[in-house]
Short mmCIF file of N, CA, C and O in Angstrom, two decimals:
data_model
loop_
_atom_site.label_atom_id
_atom_site.label_comp_id
_atom_site.label_asym_id
_atom_site.label_seq_id
_atom_site.Cartn_x
_atom_site.Cartn_y
_atom_site.Cartn_z
N MET Q 1 -16.63 24.80 -2.06
CA MET Q 1 -16.69 24.16 -0.67
C MET Q 1 -15.67 24.91 -0.18
O MET Q 1 -14.41 24.63 -0.68
N LYS Q 2 -15.79 24.78 1.35
CA LYS Q 2 -15.01 25.57 2.11
C LYS Q 2 -13.93 24.50 2.71
O LYS Q 2 -14.46 23.39 2.83
N ARG Q 3 -12.87 24.87 3.12
CA ARG Q 3 -12.03 23.85 3.60
C ARG Q 3 -12.36 23.12 4.52
O ARG Q 3 -12.34 21.44 4.35
N GLU Q 4 -12.95 23.88 5.47
CA GLU Q 4 -13.41 22.85 6.74
C GLU Q 4 -14.49 21.62 6.36
O GLU Q 4 -14.47 20.59 6.94
N GLU Q 5 -15.56 22.46 5.34
CA GLU Q 5 -16.61 21.39 4.91
C GLU Q 5 -15.85 20.14 3.76
O GLU Q 5 -16.18 19.06 4.16
N TRP Q 6 -14.93 20.29 3.14
CA TRP Q 6 -14.15 19.54 2.34
C TRP Q 6 -13.60 18.55 3.43
O TRP Q 6 -13.44 17.29 2.75
N LEU Q 7 -12.79 18.79 4.76
CA LEU Q 7 -12.28 18.07 5.30
C LEU Q 7 -13.29 16.95 6.10
O LEU Q 7 -12.98 15.77 6.33
N GLU Q 8 -14.46 17.60 6.32
CA GLU Q 8 -15.63 16.79 6.92
C GLU Q 8 -15.81 15.62 5.97
O GLU Q 8 -16.21 14.80 6.82
N LYS Q 9 -16.34 16.27 4.64
CA LYS Q 9 -16.76 15.07 3.71
C LYS Q 9 -15.78 14.23 3.66
O LYS Q 9 -15.99 12.73 3.08
N HIS Q 10 -14.45 14.32 3.97
CA HIS Q 10 -13.35 13.39 3.27
C HIS Q 10 -12.84 13.12 4.66
O HIS Q 10 -11.36 12.44 4.21
N SER Q 11 -12.98 13.08 5.61
CA SER Q 11 -12.23 12.50 6.84
C SER Q 11 -11.65 11.18 7.07
O SER Q 11 -10.60 10.76 7.50
N GLU Q 12 -12.00 10.08 5.99
CA GLU Q 12 -11.63 8.99 5.61
C GLU Q 12 -10.35 8.99 5.35
O GLU Q 12 -9.25 8.08 5.70
N LEU Q 13 -9.88 10.07 4.66
CA LEU Q 13 -8.68 10.25 4.13
C LEU Q 13 -7.41 10.21 5.14
O LEU Q 13 -6.23 9.91 4.48
N PHE Q 14 -7.47 10.57 6.54
CA PHE Q 14 -6.49 11.23 7.12
C PHE Q 14 -6.87 11.15 8.48
O PHE Q 14 -8.20 10.65 8.54
N ASP Q 15 -5.80 11.12 9.65
CA ASP Q 15 -6.37 10.97 11.01
C ASP Q 15 -6.50 11.66 11.66
O ASP Q 15 -6.69 13.62 10.80
N GLU Q 16 -6.22 12.50 12.97
CA GLU Q 16 -6.79 13.17 13.48
C GLU Q 16 -5.92 14.46 13.46
O GLU Q 16 -6.57 15.88 13.60
N ARG Q 17 -4.88 14.49 12.63
CA ARG Q 17 -4.05 15.58 12.46
C ARG Q 17 -4.25 16.35 11.20
O ARG Q 17 -3.89 17.33 10.88
N ARG Q 18 -5.32 15.92 10.63
CA ARG Q 18 -5.78 16.21 9.17
C ARG Q 18 -4.91 16.84 8.55
O ARG Q 18 -4.92 17.77 7.66
N ALA Q 19 -3.81 16.17 8.23
CA ALA Q 19 -2.78 16.23 7.25
C ALA Q 19 -2.89 16.13 5.78
O ALA Q 19 -2.96 14.82 5.39
N THR Q 20 -3.45 17.09 5.00
CA THR Q 20 -3.93 17.08 3.66
C THR Q 20 -3.66 17.99 2.83
O THR Q 20 -4.18 19.01 3.41
N VAL Q 21 -3.38 17.57 1.61
CA VAL Q 21 -3.30 19.17 0.84
C VAL Q 21 -3.28 18.45 -0.64
O VAL Q 21 -2.98 17.02 -0.98
N PHE Q 22 -3.87 19.36 -1.80
CA PHE Q 22 -3.75 19.36 -2.94
C PHE Q 22 -2.31 19.43 -3.27
O PHE Q 22 -1.79 20.38 -3.20
N ALA Q 23 -1.81 18.97 -4.36
CA ALA Q 23 -0.50 18.97 -5.06
C ALA Q 23 -0.67 18.56 -6.47
O ALA Q 23 -1.44 17.95 -6.84
N ASP Q 24 0.92 18.94 -6.70
CA ASP Q 24 1.02 18.57 -8.31
C ASP Q 24 2.41 17.51 -8.42
O ASP Q 24 3.16 17.58 -7.44
N ALA Q 25 1.34 15.83 -8.43
CA ALA Q 25 2.28 15.20 -8.63
C ALA Q 25 3.02 15.34 -10.23
O ALA Q 25 3.10 15.21 -11.08
N LYS Q 26 4.60 15.27 -9.68
CA LYS Q 26 5.59 15.81 -10.84
C LYS Q 26 6.03 14.41 -11.44
O LYS Q 26 6.20 14.30 -12.86
N TYR Q 27 5.91 13.28 -10.62
CA TYR Q 27 6.63 12.06 -11.23
C TYR Q 27 5.73 10.98 -10.58
O TYR Q 27 6.14 10.66 -9.17
N LEU Q 28 5.40 10.02 -10.90
CA LEU Q 28 4.66 8.84 -9.95
C LEU Q 28 5.24 7.54 -11.14
O LEU Q 28 5.55 7.52 -12.13
N PRO Q 29 5.30 6.28 -10.39
CA PRO Q 29 5.78 5.29 -10.97
C PRO Q 29 5.21 4.80 -12.57
O PRO Q 29 5.79 3.72 -12.95
N ASP Q 30 3.86 5.04 -12.48
CA ASP Q 30 3.05 4.31 -13.34
C ASP Q 30 3.19 5.47 -14.75
O ASP Q 30 2.73 5.48 -15.95
N GLY Q 31 3.83 6.53 -14.45
CA GLY Q 31 4.31 7.72 -15.68
C GLY Q 31 3.72 8.72 -15.46
O GLY Q 31 3.76 9.45 -16.52
N SER Q 32 2.50 8.78 -14.56
CA SER Q 32 1.23 9.80 -14.51
C SER Q 32 1.53 10.91 -13.47
O SER Q 32 3.05 10.71 -13.30
N HIS Q 33 1.18 11.93 -13.86
CA HIS Q 33 1.35 13.51 -13.26
C HIS Q 33 0.30 14.14 -13.30
O HIS Q 33 -1.07 13.72 -14.09
N GLY Q 34 0.20 14.88 -12.42
CA GLY Q 34 -1.00 15.90 -12.16
C GLY Q 34 -1.41 16.06 -11.11
O GLY Q 34 -0.80 15.81 -9.88
N LEU Q 35 -2.60 16.79 -10.96
CA LEU Q 35 -3.22 17.07 -9.30
C LEU Q 35 -3.50 15.84 -8.84
O LEU Q 35 -4.12 14.72 -9.43
N CYS Q 36 -3.26 15.92 -7.48
CA CYS Q 36 -3.43 14.63 -6.55
C CYS Q 36 -4.09 15.48 -4.97
O CYS Q 36 -3.78 16.41 -4.68
N VAL Q 37 -4.47 14.21 -4.21
CA VAL Q 37 -4.71 14.55 -2.67
C VAL Q 37 -3.43 13.74 -2.02
O VAL Q 37 -3.58 12.20 -2.40
N LEU Q 38 -2.82 14.42 -1.50
CA LEU Q 38 -1.87 13.74 -0.52
C LEU Q 38 -2.62 13.52 1.16
O LEU Q 38 -2.89 14.75 1.37
N SER Q 39 -2.40 12.78 1.66
CA SER Q 39 -2.90 12.83 3.16
C SER Q 39 -1.94 12.06 3.71
O SER Q 39 -1.48 10.82 3.36
N VAL Q 40 -2.02 12.11 5.01
CA VAL Q 40 -0.94 11.24 6.03
C VAL Q 40 -2.20 10.59 7.15
O VAL Q 40 -2.72 11.30 7.75
N LYS Q 41 -2.43 9.29 6.83
CA LYS Q 41 -2.78 8.47 8.00
C LYS Q 41 -1.89 7.75 8.85
O LYS Q 41 -1.44 6.65 8.10
N GLY Q 42 -1.86 7.78 10.13
CA GLY Q 42 -0.89 6.94 10.90
C GLY Q 42 0.43 7.20 9.99
O GLY Q 42 0.96 8.53 9.94
N ASN Q 43 1.23 6.05 9.93
CA ASN Q 43 2.46 6.41 8.94
C ASN Q 43 2.29 6.50 7.92
O ASN Q 43 3.77 6.03 7.07
N ASN Q 44 1.52 6.26 7.31
CA ASN Q 44 0.94 6.37 5.74
C ASN Q 44 0.60 7.63 5.04
O ASN Q 44 0.05 8.11 5.36
N LEU Q 45 1.57 7.48 3.65
CA LEU Q 45 1.30 8.81 2.69
C LEU Q 45 0.34 8.13 1.89
O LEU Q 45 0.90 7.17 1.12
N THR Q 46 -0.66 8.89 1.41
CA THR Q 46 -1.63 7.82 0.68
C THR Q 46 -1.79 8.81 -0.42
O THR Q 46 -1.55 10.52 -0.15
N VAL Q 47 -2.15 8.54 -2.09
CA VAL Q 47 -2.05 9.41 -2.91
C VAL Q 47 -3.07 9.05 -3.61
O VAL Q 47 -3.48 7.74 -3.99
N HIS Q 48 -4.07 10.03 -3.95
CA HIS Q 48 -5.11 9.99 -4.57
C HIS Q 48 -5.28 10.84 -5.53
O HIS Q 48 -4.86 11.70 -5.52
N ASP Q 49 -6.22 10.42 -6.88
CA ASP Q 49 -6.01 11.08 -7.88
C ASP Q 49 -7.42 12.14 -7.69
O ASP Q 49 -7.85 11.93 -6.56
N ALA Q 50 -7.12 13.16 -8.28
CA ALA Q 50 -8.11 14.44 -8.05
C ALA Q 50 -8.58 15.11 -9.30
O ALA Q 50 -7.55 15.39 -9.96
N ASP Q 51 -9.36 16.15 -8.80
CA ASP Q 51 -9.60 17.08 -9.97
C ASP Q 51 -9.83 18.71 -9.44
O ASP Q 51 -9.57 18.75 -8.49
N PHE Q 52 -9.88 19.51 -10.47
CA PHE Q 52 -9.60 20.59 -10.29
C PHE Q 52 -11.44 21.34 -9.62
O PHE Q 52 -11.15 22.59 -9.32
N LYS Q 53 -11.92 20.83 -9.23
CA LYS Q 53 -12.97 20.88 -8.63
C LYS Q 53 -13.13 20.08 -7.23
O LYS Q 53 -14.01 19.92 -6.77
N SER Q 54 -11.85 19.52 -6.57
CA SER Q 54 -11.52 19.43 -5.14
C SER Q 54 -12.38 18.10 -5.30
O SER Q 54 -12.72 17.53 -3.97
N ARG Q 55 -12.81 16.97 -6.16
CA ARG Q 55 -13.20 15.81 -6.04
C ARG Q 55 -12.18 14.71 -5.95
O ARG Q 55 -10.94 15.12 -6.49
N VAL Q 56 -12.08 14.14 -5.17
CA VAL Q 56 -11.17 13.15 -5.03
C VAL Q 56 -11.34 11.45 -5.62
O VAL Q 56 -12.51 11.28 -5.70
N GLY Q 57 -10.49 11.36 -6.31
CA GLY Q 57 -10.69 10.11 -7.38
C GLY Q 57 -10.06 8.88 -6.81
O GLY Q 57 -9.91 8.82 -5.13
N ASP Q 58 -9.51 7.76 -7.49
CA ASP Q 58 -9.40 6.46 -6.85
C ASP Q 58 -7.91 6.81 -5.81
O ASP Q 58 -7.17 7.72 -6.47
N LEU Q 59 -7.55 5.68 -5.58
CA LEU Q 59 -6.36 5.57 -4.42
C LEU Q 59 -5.19 5.10 -5.30
O LEU Q 59 -5.35 4.43 -6.33
N ILE Q 60 -3.91 5.91 -5.82
CA ILE Q 60 -2.87 5.78 -6.28
C ILE Q 60 -2.03 4.89 -5.75
O ILE Q 60 -1.59 4.07 -6.48
N LEU Q 61 -1.51 5.23 -4.78
CA LEU Q 61 -0.31 4.83 -3.64
C LEU Q 61 -0.57 4.73 -2.31
O LEU Q 61 -1.26 5.72 -2.15
N THR Q 62 -0.09 4.20 -1.43
CA THR Q 62 0.21 3.85 -0.12
C THR Q 62 1.62 4.05 0.12
O THR Q 62 2.00 2.77 -0.49
N ILE Q 63 2.09 4.55 0.75
CA ILE Q 63 3.05 5.20 0.90
C ILE Q 63 3.73 4.99 2.42
O ILE Q 63 3.51 5.92 3.31
N PRO Q 64 4.62 3.81 2.80
CA PRO Q 64 4.64 3.88 4.52
C PRO Q 64 5.78 4.54 4.64
O PRO Q 64 6.86 4.68 4.30
N LEU Q 65 5.87 5.87 5.28
CA LEU Q 65 6.84 6.77 5.67
C LEU Q 65 7.99 6.50 6.30
O LEU Q 65 8.97 6.98 5.87
N ARG Q 66 7.81 5.59 6.99
CA ARG Q 66 9.09 4.98 7.63
C ARG Q 66 9.75 4.52 6.60
O ARG Q 66 11.57 4.30 6.82
N GLU Q 67 9.71 4.22 5.49
CA GLU Q 67 10.65 3.53 4.14
C GLU Q 67 10.92 4.22 2.95
O GLU Q 67 11.66 3.86 2.34
N VAL Q 68 10.67 5.56 3.40
CA VAL Q 68 11.43 6.66 2.54
C VAL Q 68 12.60 6.92 2.84
O VAL Q 68 13.17 6.80 4.03
N SER Q 69 13.25 7.37 1.90
CA SER Q 69 14.71 7.89 2.05
C SER Q 69 15.15 9.20 1.38
O SER Q 69 14.28 9.42 0.29
N ASP Q 70 16.10 9.67 1.41
CA ASP Q 70 16.06 11.29 0.76
C ASP Q 70 15.33 12.05 0.76
O ASP Q 70 15.16 12.79 -0.24
N LEU Q 71 14.62 12.42 2.12
CA LEU Q 71 13.37 12.94 2.15
C LEU Q 71 13.77 14.47 1.90
O LEU Q 71 14.77 14.82 2.88
N LYS Q 72 13.15 15.71 1.23
CA LYS Q 72 13.47 16.75 0.94
C LYS Q 72 12.25 17.82 0.86
O LYS Q 72 11.36 17.20 0.27
N THR Q 73 11.94 18.75 2.13
CA THR Q 73 11.00 19.37 1.52
C THR Q 73 11.32 20.83 1.73
O THR Q 73 12.08 21.54 2.04
N SER Q 74 10.15 21.65 1.49
CA SER Q 74 10.29 23.14 1.06
C SER Q 74 8.88 23.53 1.92
O SER Q 74 8.06 22.81 1.47
N SER Q 75 8.58 24.34 2.63
CA SER Q 75 7.57 24.93 2.78
C SER Q 75 7.19 26.27 2.62
O SER Q 75 6.59 27.06 3.51
N PHE Q 76 8.11 27.03 1.33
CA PHE Q 76 7.64 28.17 1.26
C PHE Q 76 6.27 28.87 0.95
O PHE Q 76 5.44 27.74 0.60
N LEU Q 77 5.46 29.72 0.94
CA LEU Q 77 4.36 30.39 0.48
C LEU Q 77 3.79 29.55 -0.35
O LEU Q 77 2.93 28.98 -1.25
N PHE Q 78 4.97 29.83 -1.75
CA PHE Q 78 4.70 29.25 -2.67
C PHE Q 78 5.83 28.17 -3.20
O PHE Q 78 6.93 28.14 -2.87
N ASN Q 79 5.71 27.66 -4.12
CA ASN Q 79 6.56 26.39 -4.75
C ASN Q 79 6.93 25.61 -3.81
O ASN Q 79 8.50 25.24 -3.34
N SER Q 80 6.03 25.22 -3.01
CA SER Q 80 6.59 23.82 -1.86
C SER Q 80 6.54 22.87 -2.34
O SER Q 80 5.91 22.42 -3.65
N TYR Q 81 7.38 21.94 -1.77
CA TYR Q 81 7.37 20.83 -2.40
C TYR Q 81 7.68 19.50 -1.70
O TYR Q 81 8.41 19.88 -0.22
N LEU Q 82 7.75 18.44 -1.74
CA LEU Q 82 8.24 17.43 -1.08
C LEU Q 82 8.60 16.63 -1.92
O LEU Q 82 8.17 15.57 -3.16
N LYS Q 83 9.95 16.10 -1.81
CA LYS Q 83 10.34 14.77 -2.54
C LYS Q 83 11.46 13.78 -1.54
O LYS Q 83 11.81 14.33 -0.64
N PHE Q 84 11.13 12.75 -2.13
CA PHE Q 84 11.73 11.21 -1.48
C PHE Q 84 12.06 10.04 -2.32
O PHE Q 84 11.35 10.19 -3.46
N LYS Q 85 12.48 9.49 -1.98
CA LYS Q 85 12.94 7.97 -2.64
C LYS Q 85 12.16 6.90 -2.11
O LYS Q 85 12.00 6.77 -0.36
N TYR Q 86 11.00 6.19 -2.37
CA TYR Q 86 10.60 5.07 -1.93
C TYR Q 86 10.90 3.65 -2.94
O TYR Q 86 10.33 4.05 -4.11
N LYS Q 87 11.35 2.67 -2.58
CA LYS Q 87 11.41 1.38 -3.58
C LYS Q 87 12.07 1.95 -4.70
O LYS Q 87 11.68 1.73 -5.97
N ASP Q 88 13.09 2.79 -4.75
CA ASP Q 88 14.16 3.01 -6.00
C ASP Q 88 13.40 3.96 -7.19
O ASP Q 88 13.96 3.98 -8.03
N PHE Q 89 12.18 4.46 -6.27
CA PHE Q 89 11.61 5.64 -7.08
C PHE Q 89 11.79 6.90 -6.47
O PHE Q 89 11.80 6.83 -5.40
N SER Q 90 12.15 7.97 -7.22
CA SER Q 90 12.13 9.19 -6.90
C SER Q 90 10.68 9.83 -7.26
O SER Q 90 10.39 10.14 -8.23
N PHE Q 91 10.11 10.46 -5.75
CA PHE Q 91 8.77 11.18 -5.97
C PHE Q 91 9.17 12.45 -6.11
O PHE Q 91 9.82 13.03 -5.18
N VAL Q 92 8.22 13.25 -6.45
CA VAL Q 92 8.20 14.72 -6.44
C VAL Q 92 6.38 15.14 -6.79
O VAL Q 92 6.16 14.97 -7.65
N PHE Q 93 6.26 15.93 -5.52
CA PHE Q 93 5.46 16.52 -5.61
C PHE Q 93 5.45 17.89 -5.24
O PHE Q 93 6.17 18.35 -4.20
N ALA Q 94 4.66 19.24 -5.73
CA ALA Q 94 5.15 20.43 -5.63
C ALA Q 94 3.77 21.18 -5.40
O ALA Q 94 2.31 20.47 -5.74
N ASP Q 95 3.96 22.44 -5.47
CA ASP Q 95 2.57 23.78 -5.49
C ASP Q 95 1.50 23.43 -4.42
O ASP Q 95 0.63 23.28 -5.22
N PHE Q 96 1.71 23.07 -3.25
CA PHE Q 96 0.94 23.19 -2.54
C PHE Q 96 1.24 24.08 -1.00
O PHE Q 96 2.27 24.34 -1.11
N LYS Q 97 0.20 24.07 -0.38
CA LYS Q 97 0.66 25.87 0.62
C LYS Q 97 0.06 24.83 1.99
O LYS Q 97 -0.82 24.47 2.27
N SER Q 98 0.87 24.30 2.76
CA SER Q 98 1.04 24.01 4.16
C SER Q 98 2.15 23.24 4.93
O SER Q 98 2.56 22.34 4.30
N LYS Q 99 2.43 24.42 5.78
CA LYS Q 99 3.61 23.87 6.40
C LYS Q 99 3.26 22.99 7.75
O LYS Q 99 3.88 21.91 7.48
N ASP Q 100 2.34 22.97 8.13
CA ASP Q 100 1.60 21.69 8.91
C ASP Q 100 1.42 20.47 8.37
O ASP Q 100 2.18 19.17 8.87
N PHE Q 101 1.44 20.10 7.05
CA PHE Q 101 1.71 18.69 6.23
C PHE Q 101 3.16 18.47 6.49
O PHE Q 101 3.43 17.38 6.67
N VAL Q 102 3.98 19.50 6.02
CA VAL Q 102 4.97 19.20 5.78
C VAL Q 102 5.86 18.67 6.74
O VAL Q 102 6.74 17.48 7.19
N GLU Q 103 5.73 19.41 7.85
CA GLU Q 103 6.13 18.68 9.57
C GLU Q 103 5.60 17.50 9.95
O GLU Q 103 6.20 16.73 10.47
N THR Q 104 4.31 17.39 9.64
CA THR Q 104 3.78 15.87 9.88
C THR Q 104 4.50 14.97 9.22
O THR Q 104 4.75 13.86 9.80
N VAL Q 105 4.44 15.13 7.74
CA VAL Q 105 5.41 13.95 6.89
C VAL Q 105 7.03 14.09 7.40
O VAL Q 105 7.22 12.73 7.78
N LYS Q 106 7.53 14.92 7.90
CA LYS Q 106 8.90 14.96 8.65
C LYS Q 106 9.08 13.80 9.70
O LYS Q 106 9.57 12.94 10.04
N VAL Q 107 8.08 14.38 10.58
CA VAL Q 107 7.79 13.53 11.54
C VAL Q 107 7.60 11.95 11.55
O VAL Q 107 8.10 11.17 12.13
N GLU Q 108 6.84 11.75 10.80
CA GLU Q 108 6.12 10.37 10.52
C GLU Q 108 7.78 9.88 9.53
O GLU Q 108 7.91 8.20 10.02
N ALA Q 109 8.20 10.48 8.91
CA ALA Q 109 9.41 9.64 7.96
C ALA Q 109 10.40 9.10 9.06
O ALA Q 109 11.05 8.34 8.63
N GLY Q 110 10.71 10.05 10.11
CA GLY Q 110 11.88 10.33 11.09
C GLY Q 110 11.61 8.91 11.92
O GLY Q 110 12.38 8.82 12.92
N LYS Q 111 10.50 8.37 12.23
CA LYS Q 111 10.27 7.20 13.05
C LYS Q 111 10.87 5.93 12.75
O LYS Q 111 10.94 5.35 11.72
#
């Protein structure tokens, strides 16, 4: 499935900015890790389970970006990452490609 088709099919995950990426969750509070979909909708970052066939699973977390601290990002072509703290837990997401996504997260976290 092409990206535009995927975005249309899953438009409930994000707002008009279409800030969504597949990423590798390195650390989650429940001890899980692996492929996920990160999306920004309003001021919230949502984390959904995902698989390697681009299917979106259950909602794992909703994180108000206004409440994150120690936000660190990189948007290199490879090895992009998003790191932050929320409720005393350090989150790390990596291996995605989208400078626009990173910029949207930065804007919302700064509000």
